Tab-separated table of C-alpha atoms in Angstrom:
chain	number	residue	atom	x	y	z
A	1	MET	CA	20.406	-37.716	-25.805
A	2	GLY	CA	16.802	-35.988	-25.215
A	3	ARG	CA	14.252	-36.961	-28.020
A	4	GLN	CA	13.569	-34.405	-30.198
A	5	ARG	CA	10.131	-32.751	-30.386
A	6	PRO	CA	8.639	-30.502	-33.397
A	7	GLU	CA	7.396	-28.256	-30.361
A	8	THR	CA	8.949	-26.286	-28.012
A	9	PRO	CA	7.893	-28.555	-24.508
A	10	THR	CA	6.847	-26.305	-22.078
A	11	LEU	CA	7.755	-26.197	-18.393
A	12	GLU	CA	4.020	-27.313	-17.520
A	13	GLU	CA	5.062	-30.651	-19.548
A	14	VAL	CA	8.086	-31.097	-17.580
A	15	ALA	CA	6.617	-30.757	-14.559
A	16	ALA	CA	3.579	-33.319	-15.667
A	17	LEU	CA	6.177	-35.847	-16.484
A	18	ALA	CA	8.506	-35.310	-13.463
A	19	GLY	CA	5.135	-35.941	-11.444
A	20	VAL	CA	5.923	-32.954	-9.501
A	21	GLY	CA	4.462	-28.983	-9.528
A	22	ARG	CA	5.295	-26.263	-12.179
A	23	GLY	CA	7.170	-24.213	-8.727
A	24	THR	CA	9.314	-27.267	-8.166
A	25	VAL	CA	10.678	-27.688	-11.757
A	26	SER	CA	12.003	-23.755	-11.503
A	27	ARG	CA	13.499	-24.344	-8.251
A	28	VAL	CA	15.550	-27.362	-9.893
A	29	ILE	CA	16.596	-25.050	-13.215
A	30	ASN	CA	17.370	-22.573	-10.676
A	31	ASN	CA	19.380	-25.112	-8.584
A	32	ALA	CA	17.466	-23.432	-5.536
A	33	ALA	CA	17.806	-25.307	-2.264
A	34	GLY	CA	15.019	-27.043	-0.348
A	35	VAL	CA	14.220	-29.859	-3.314
A	36	ARG	CA	15.167	-33.893	-2.258
A	37	GLU	CA	17.479	-35.303	-4.029
A	38	SER	CA	15.310	-37.946	-5.531
A	39	THR	CA	12.797	-35.047	-7.272
A	40	ARG	CA	15.987	-32.954	-8.342
A	41	ARG	CA	17.073	-36.247	-10.669
A	42	ALA	CA	13.400	-37.054	-11.629
A	43	VAL	CA	12.921	-33.430	-13.118
A	44	GLN	CA	16.195	-33.630	-14.747
A	45	ARG	CA	15.496	-36.818	-16.342
A	46	ALA	CA	12.358	-35.273	-17.803
A	47	ILE	CA	13.929	-31.962	-18.846
A	48	THR	CA	16.835	-34.338	-20.682
A	49	GLU	CA	13.723	-36.801	-21.927
A	50	LEU	CA	11.530	-33.646	-23.629
A	51	GLY	CA	14.915	-31.609	-24.649
A	52	TYR	CA	13.161	-28.721	-22.872
A	53	VAL	CA	15.215	-25.706	-23.027
A	54	PRO	CA	14.869	-22.763	-19.998
A	55	ASN	CA	13.979	-19.200	-21.677
A	56	LEU	CA	16.887	-16.957	-19.562
A	57	ALA	CA	14.710	-14.213	-20.502
A	58	ALA	CA	11.466	-15.473	-19.288
A	59	ARG	CA	13.279	-16.623	-16.051
A	60	SER	CA	14.933	-13.604	-15.416
A	61	LEU	CA	11.746	-11.963	-15.515
A	62	ALA	CA	9.820	-14.657	-13.481
A	63	GLY	CA	12.732	-13.912	-10.899
A	64	ARG	CA	11.772	-10.253	-10.588
A	65	ARG	CA	10.249	-10.309	-6.884
A	66	ALA	CA	9.079	-7.422	-4.751
A	67	ASP	CA	11.004	-10.162	-1.802
A	68	ALA	CA	7.865	-8.546	0.649
A	69	VAL	CA	5.072	-10.415	2.082
A	70	ALA	CA	2.036	-7.944	3.309
A	71	LEU	CA	0.342	-8.902	6.677
A	72	VAL	CA	-3.173	-7.455	6.227
A	73	MET	CA	-5.106	-6.532	8.800
A	74	THR	CA	-9.074	-6.011	8.202
A	75	GLU	CA	-10.349	-5.342	11.469
A	76	THR	CA	-12.394	-1.704	11.645
A	77	ASP	CA	-12.245	-1.263	15.290
A	78	TRP	CA	-8.487	0.292	15.861
A	79	ARG	CA	-8.378	-0.611	19.804
A	80	MET	CA	-8.470	-4.557	18.265
A	81	VAL	CA	-5.096	-3.806	16.903
A	82	GLY	CA	-3.492	-3.211	20.495
A	83	GLU	CA	-4.693	-6.743	21.433
A	84	PRO	CA	-2.511	-9.626	22.501
A	85	PHE	CA	-3.718	-11.558	19.748
A	86	PHE	CA	-2.525	-9.445	16.815
A	87	THR	CA	0.827	-8.829	18.419
A	88	GLU	CA	1.436	-12.303	19.072
A	89	ILE	CA	0.757	-13.383	15.555
A	90	VAL	CA	2.747	-10.395	14.193
A	91	ARG	CA	5.492	-11.568	15.871
A	92	ALA	CA	5.340	-15.430	15.226
A	93	VAL	CA	4.866	-14.423	11.179
A	94	GLY	CA	7.752	-12.337	11.288
A	95	ASP	CA	10.494	-15.096	13.256
A	96	ALA	CA	8.877	-17.112	10.575
A	97	LEU	CA	10.058	-15.182	7.764
A	98	ALA	CA	13.386	-14.497	9.772
A	99	ASP	CA	14.074	-17.830	9.368
A	100	MET	CA	14.097	-18.068	6.302
A	101	PRO	CA	17.283	-19.635	4.735
A	102	ALA	CA	16.914	-18.003	1.346
A	103	THR	CA	16.835	-14.633	0.222
A	104	PRO	CA	15.214	-12.676	3.380
A	105	VAL	CA	11.751	-11.429	2.988
A	106	GLN	CA	10.409	-7.774	4.114
A	107	LEU	CA	6.891	-7.947	6.228
A	108	LEU	CA	4.776	-4.804	5.238
A	109	LEU	CA	2.104	-4.317	7.825
A	110	THR	CA	-1.294	-2.617	6.336
A	111	LEU	CA	-5.026	-2.278	7.662
A	112	VAL	CA	-7.512	-2.411	5.015
A	113	ARG	CA	-11.188	-1.091	6.301
A	114	THR	CA	-13.321	-0.114	3.673
A	115	ASP	CA	-14.235	-0.886	0.123
A	116	ALA	CA	-11.713	1.768	-1.050
A	117	GLU	CA	-8.869	0.446	0.695
A	118	ARG	CA	-9.945	-2.798	-0.588
A	119	ARG	CA	-9.050	-1.832	-4.122
A	120	ARG	CA	-6.017	0.361	-3.428
A	121	PHE	CA	-4.926	-2.586	-1.764
A	122	VAL	CA	-5.301	-5.354	-4.872
A	123	GLU	CA	-3.752	-2.737	-7.054
A	124	TYR	CA	-0.901	-1.905	-4.926
A	125	ALA	CA	-0.666	-5.552	-4.698
A	126	ARG	CA	-0.904	-6.452	-8.072
A	127	GLY	CA	1.578	-3.974	-9.102
A	128	GLY	CA	4.279	-6.343	-8.095
A	129	ARG	CA	5.020	-4.344	-4.887
A	130	VAL	CA	4.615	-7.563	-2.333
A	131	ASP	CA	4.928	-11.301	-3.582
A	132	GLY	CA	1.770	-12.370	-1.782
A	133	VAL	CA	-1.128	-11.809	1.199
A	134	LEU	CA	-1.188	-13.117	4.805
A	135	MET	CA	-4.944	-11.828	6.267
A	136	MET	CA	-6.020	-12.408	9.893
A	137	SER	CA	-9.242	-11.339	11.547
A	138	VAL	CA	-11.465	-11.762	9.121
A	139	HIS	CA	-15.075	-11.178	9.214
A	140	ALA	CA	-17.832	-13.337	7.013
A	141	GLU	CA	-18.458	-11.272	4.525
A	142	ASP	CA	-15.393	-9.772	3.824
A	143	PRO	CA	-14.639	-9.772	-0.380
A	144	LEU	CA	-11.422	-9.134	0.200
A	145	PRO	CA	-9.871	-13.006	0.204
A	146	ASP	CA	-11.911	-13.625	-3.487
A	147	MET	CA	-10.733	-10.275	-4.735
A	148	LEU	CA	-6.961	-11.368	-4.144
A	149	ALA	CA	-7.883	-14.992	-5.114
A	150	GLU	CA	-9.017	-13.472	-8.199
A	151	ALA	CA	-5.749	-11.040	-9.413
A	152	GLY	CA	-4.034	-13.992	-8.821
A	153	LEU	CA	-2.063	-13.075	-5.463
A	154	PRO	CA	-1.266	-16.394	-3.654
A	155	THR	CA	-3.198	-15.450	-0.518
A	156	VAL	CA	-3.204	-17.559	3.165
A	157	MET	CA	-5.386	-16.434	5.850
A	158	LEU	CA	-5.382	-16.900	9.281
A	159	GLY	CA	-8.749	-18.638	10.257
A	160	ARG	CA	-11.762	-18.619	7.751
A	161	ARG	CA	-14.943	-16.705	6.853
A	162	SER	CA	-17.250	-20.029	7.217
A	163	GLY	CA	-16.906	-23.631	7.295
A	164	GLU	CA	-17.148	-23.521	3.132
A	165	GLU	CA	-14.279	-21.084	3.022
A	166	SER	CA	-12.092	-21.852	-0.654
A	167	VAL	CA	-9.181	-19.373	0.037
A	168	THR	CA	-6.096	-21.329	1.792
A	169	TYR	CA	-6.091	-21.038	5.653
A	170	VAL	CA	-4.605	-22.062	8.855
A	171	ASP	CA	-6.438	-22.322	11.992
A	172	ALA	CA	-6.706	-23.526	15.502
A	173	ASP	CA	-9.499	-26.121	16.401
A	174	ASN	CA	-11.565	-23.402	17.984
A	175	THR	CA	-14.383	-25.728	18.709
A	176	GLY	CA	-12.604	-28.496	20.054
A	177	GLY	CA	-10.686	-26.002	22.406
A	178	ALA	CA	-14.006	-24.619	23.544
A	179	ARG	CA	-15.541	-27.965	24.083
A	180	GLY	CA	-12.920	-29.379	26.138
A	181	ALA	CA	-12.435	-26.235	28.201
A	182	VAL	CA	-16.208	-26.933	29.119
A	183	ALA	CA	-16.086	-30.160	29.991
A	184	TYR	CA	-13.757	-29.410	32.305
A	185	LEU	CA	-15.763	-27.005	34.153
A	186	LEU	CA	-18.690	-29.502	34.475
A	187	GLU	CA	-16.183	-32.784	35.460
A	188	ARG	CA	-15.192	-30.848	38.526
A	189	GLY	CA	-18.885	-29.800	39.595
A	190	ARG	CA	-19.449	-26.634	38.125
A	191	SER	CA	-23.459	-26.566	37.430
A	192	VAL	CA	-24.105	-22.916	35.789
A	193	VAL	CA	-21.474	-22.179	32.916
A	194	ALA	CA	-22.213	-18.875	31.046
A	195	THR	CA	-19.952	-17.774	28.033
A	196	ILE	CA	-18.328	-14.674	26.844
A	197	THR	CA	-18.329	-15.025	22.904
A	198	GLY	CA	-16.301	-13.155	20.357
A	199	PRO	CA	-18.197	-11.177	17.360
A	200	LEU	CA	-20.637	-13.851	16.089
A	201	ASP	CA	-19.968	-12.323	12.158
A	202	MET	CA	-16.293	-14.114	13.065
A	203	TYR	CA	-16.290	-17.516	12.030
A	204	VAL	CA	-13.624	-18.365	15.184
A	205	ALA	CA	-16.639	-16.926	17.472
A	206	GLU	CA	-18.885	-19.207	16.076
A	207	CYS	CA	-16.907	-22.229	16.433
A	208	ARG	CA	-15.833	-21.353	20.143
A	209	LEU	CA	-19.601	-21.236	20.777
A	210	ARG	CA	-20.631	-24.216	19.248
A	211	GLY	CA	-17.788	-25.971	21.341
A	212	TYR	CA	-19.730	-24.160	24.538
A	213	ARG	CA	-22.849	-25.894	23.515
A	214	GLU	CA	-21.728	-29.114	22.159
A	215	ALA	CA	-19.954	-29.645	25.924
A	216	LEU	CA	-23.150	-28.670	27.496
A	217	GLU	CA	-25.050	-30.653	25.446
A	218	ARG	CA	-23.057	-33.954	25.740
A	219	ALA	CA	-23.305	-33.392	29.579
A	220	GLY	CA	-27.200	-33.094	29.551
A	221	VAL	CA	-27.414	-29.736	30.478
A	222	GLU	CA	-29.618	-27.157	28.725
A	223	VAL	CA	-28.175	-24.562	26.946
A	224	ARG	CA	-29.458	-21.047	27.937
A	225	SER	CA	-29.356	-17.985	25.994
A	226	SER	CA	-29.176	-15.701	28.854
A	227	LEU	CA	-25.988	-17.352	29.720
A	228	VAL	CA	-24.547	-16.469	26.464
A	229	VAL	CA	-23.070	-12.781	25.913
A	230	GLU	CA	-21.234	-11.798	23.111
A	231	GLY	CA	-18.394	-9.385	23.267
A	232	ASP	CA	-15.815	-8.495	20.951
A	233	PHE	CA	-12.487	-10.286	22.137
A	234	THR	CA	-11.071	-7.181	23.900
A	235	GLN	CA	-11.037	-6.536	27.544
A	236	GLU	CA	-13.703	-4.013	28.199
A	237	SER	CA	-15.806	-5.919	26.855
A	238	GLY	CA	-15.142	-9.071	29.169
A	239	ARG	CA	-15.804	-6.368	32.095
A	240	ARG	CA	-19.113	-5.651	30.901
A	241	ALA	CA	-20.456	-8.984	29.837
A	242	MET	CA	-19.115	-10.360	33.332
A	243	THR	CA	-21.208	-7.602	34.946
A	244	GLY	CA	-24.238	-8.358	33.196
A	245	LEU	CA	-23.937	-11.933	33.634
A	246	ILE	CA	-23.531	-11.669	37.371
A	247	GLU	CA	-26.429	-9.576	37.928
A	248	ARG	CA	-28.891	-11.654	35.798
A	249	HIS	CA	-27.623	-14.838	37.030
A	250	PRO	CA	-25.798	-14.971	40.934
A	251	GLU	CA	-26.317	-18.385	41.142
A	252	LEU	CA	-23.206	-18.451	37.854
A	253	ASP	CA	-20.291	-20.495	39.195
A	254	ALA	CA	-18.155	-20.552	35.726
A	255	VAL	CA	-17.800	-18.643	32.873
A	256	PHE	CA	-15.566	-19.654	29.593
A	257	ALA	CA	-14.284	-16.094	28.286
A	258	ALA	CA	-13.601	-16.986	24.229
A	259	SER	CA	-10.612	-15.159	24.726
A	260	ASP	CA	-7.376	-14.500	27.424
A	261	SER	CA	-8.549	-10.895	27.261
A	262	MET	CA	-12.162	-11.025	28.047
A	263	ALA	CA	-11.324	-13.646	30.485
A	264	ALA	CA	-9.436	-11.089	32.289
A	265	GLY	CA	-11.959	-8.487	32.139
A	266	ALA	CA	-14.378	-11.101	33.567
A	267	LEU	CA	-11.953	-11.223	36.419
A	268	THR	CA	-12.076	-7.520	37.222
A	269	ALA	CA	-15.636	-7.181	37.140
A	270	LEU	CA	-15.801	-10.964	39.500
A	271	LEU	CA	-13.501	-9.025	41.667
A	272	ALA	CA	-15.361	-5.993	41.520
A	273	ALA	CA	-18.862	-7.830	42.925
A	274	GLY	CA	-16.588	-9.705	45.729
A	275	ARG	CA	-16.832	-13.100	44.248
A	276	ARG	CA	-13.273	-15.097	44.734
A	277	VAL	CA	-12.339	-17.062	41.527
A	278	PRO	CA	-12.062	-19.791	41.581
A	279	GLN	CA	-13.566	-20.765	44.555
A	280	ASP	CA	-17.186	-19.244	43.860
A	281	VAL	CA	-16.288	-18.823	39.717
A	282	ALA	CA	-14.321	-20.509	37.788
A	283	VAL	CA	-12.978	-18.651	34.653
A	284	ILE	CA	-11.207	-20.285	31.422
A	285	GLY	CA	-9.876	-18.049	28.666
A	286	PHE	CA	-8.874	-18.946	25.253
A	287	ASP	CA	-5.124	-18.357	23.636
A	288	ASP	CA	-2.817	-18.578	26.075
A	289	PHE	CA	-0.843	-15.455	25.637
A	290	LEU	CA	1.549	-13.843	28.050
A	291	LEU	CA	-1.428	-12.275	29.361
A	292	ALA	CA	-2.447	-15.251	31.280
A	293	GLU	CA	0.331	-15.813	33.208
A	294	HIS	CA	-0.258	-12.056	34.801
A	295	THR	CA	-3.724	-11.993	35.963
A	296	GLU	CA	-4.624	-12.591	39.339
A	297	PRO	CA	-5.529	-15.295	39.690
A	298	ARG	CA	-3.227	-16.705	36.930
A	299	LEU	CA	-5.529	-17.721	33.847
A	300	THR	CA	-6.726	-21.272	32.687
A	301	THR	CA	-6.829	-20.893	29.265
A	302	VAL	CA	-6.911	-23.143	25.943
A	303	ARG	CA	-3.517	-22.626	24.158
A	304	GLN	CA	-3.403	-21.755	20.573
A	305	PRO	CA	0.065	-23.007	18.911
A	306	VAL	CA	0.866	-19.316	17.738
A	307	GLU	CA	4.497	-19.969	16.523
A	308	GLU	CA	3.094	-22.986	14.272
A	309	ILE	CA	0.523	-21.030	13.483
A	310	GLY	CA	2.824	-18.549	11.822
A	311	ARG	CA	5.505	-21.104	10.346
A	312	ALA	CA	1.948	-22.780	8.661
A	313	MET	CA	1.114	-19.348	7.144
A	314	VAL	CA	4.327	-18.697	5.580
A	315	ARG	CA	4.941	-22.323	4.683
A	316	LEU	CA	1.969	-22.467	2.480
A	317	LEU	CA	2.296	-18.962	1.193
A	318	LEU	CA	5.838	-19.380	-0.264
A	319	GLU	CA	4.501	-22.898	-1.419
A	320	GLU	CA	1.911	-21.026	-3.557
A	321	MET	CA	4.557	-17.856	-4.718
A	322	GLU	CA	6.286	-20.885	-5.971
A	323	ASP	CA	4.076	-22.679	-7.778
A	324	SER	CA	0.616	-20.751	-8.856
A	325	ALA	CA	-1.053	-23.547	-9.969
A	326	ALA	CA	-1.187	-24.828	-6.276
A	327	ALA	CA	-4.721	-25.949	-4.982
A	328	TRP	CA	-5.981	-24.079	-1.847
A	329	ARG	CA	-5.148	-25.978	1.165
A	330	HIS	CA	-6.781	-26.040	4.868
A	331	VAL	CA	-4.709	-26.695	8.000
A	332	ILE	CA	-6.356	-26.930	11.330
A	333	LEU	CA	-3.811	-27.171	14.227
A	334	ARG	CA	-4.417	-28.920	18.112
A	335	THR	CA	-5.307	-27.073	20.857
A	336	GLU	CA	-4.532	-27.611	24.600
A	337	LEU	CA	-6.009	-26.780	27.594
A	338	VAL	CA	-3.266	-25.524	30.202
A	339	VAL	CA	-4.482	-25.207	33.366
A	340	ARG	CA	-3.553	-22.923	36.091
A	341	ASP	CA	-5.139	-20.890	39.421
A	342	SER	CA	-8.534	-19.870	37.590
A	343	ALA	CA	-10.321	-23.362	37.368
């Protein structure tokens, strides 16, 4: 018999006594899958000891879900939506949701670019139409993640707005990946190494530029601002940047582009200028999407673990949906240099 208490015990008290989160207690009460047997027994012991009686009406209300997750793209430039990065992430997230053993969850794609669209989306999400939000392509000053957090909506970002990010996110080791790529070029005798960055109001682009600079500094090579050109992650921006670099620095013998699309654009510009790759100029990209296998020559690049990123984003979001009191978490996944023909 559980000990009697003068007041009605709460779900939070059961969770505290069992040493688990509130969401775990809910899963045990609802006999959901995915709970360890030892954890299930600990929760059941706490329920018995406290004399907790589940509120069936509250459980019914709490279980009223939309079974839908929004994947929000905050990119203001429509061209970016067609870039390989976006399509690969959408596929990875969709696959991760499809692999869920429990109730199927619908993935809703939406583009949010203006203050009015931000307000409308927050009201839409608060109205119970989605259970959680995944975000991608977030720029430094975007307030939407904070608006969602203030509204109590479970949110997980791909990447982060700054090094002080307070919202849950999943990211790749952008600095380490870029540093390793540029170090590889230097170790193979390249001496004038340029970089084509992404838009520098995005932390991902800042990190890849930092990795470039760190590799040069560690090798005792001067960091020259004229060898750094900002792109926007598109192929056309890579072509334009590479054309300008060749004109200013005909002695250039390597370039690190912060995306595969920009690296492909750089290859086009080098071909047009009569430069051989990699004999005259070595080229390395970042992403390792299908595009890298089909450039001429095939692209050496830094691989992001896209499938793992998608799974991690979905896992963290589902955990936040189950336990609204869960603390934000930051996950950074390793990258890998994939050597092909261009460097």
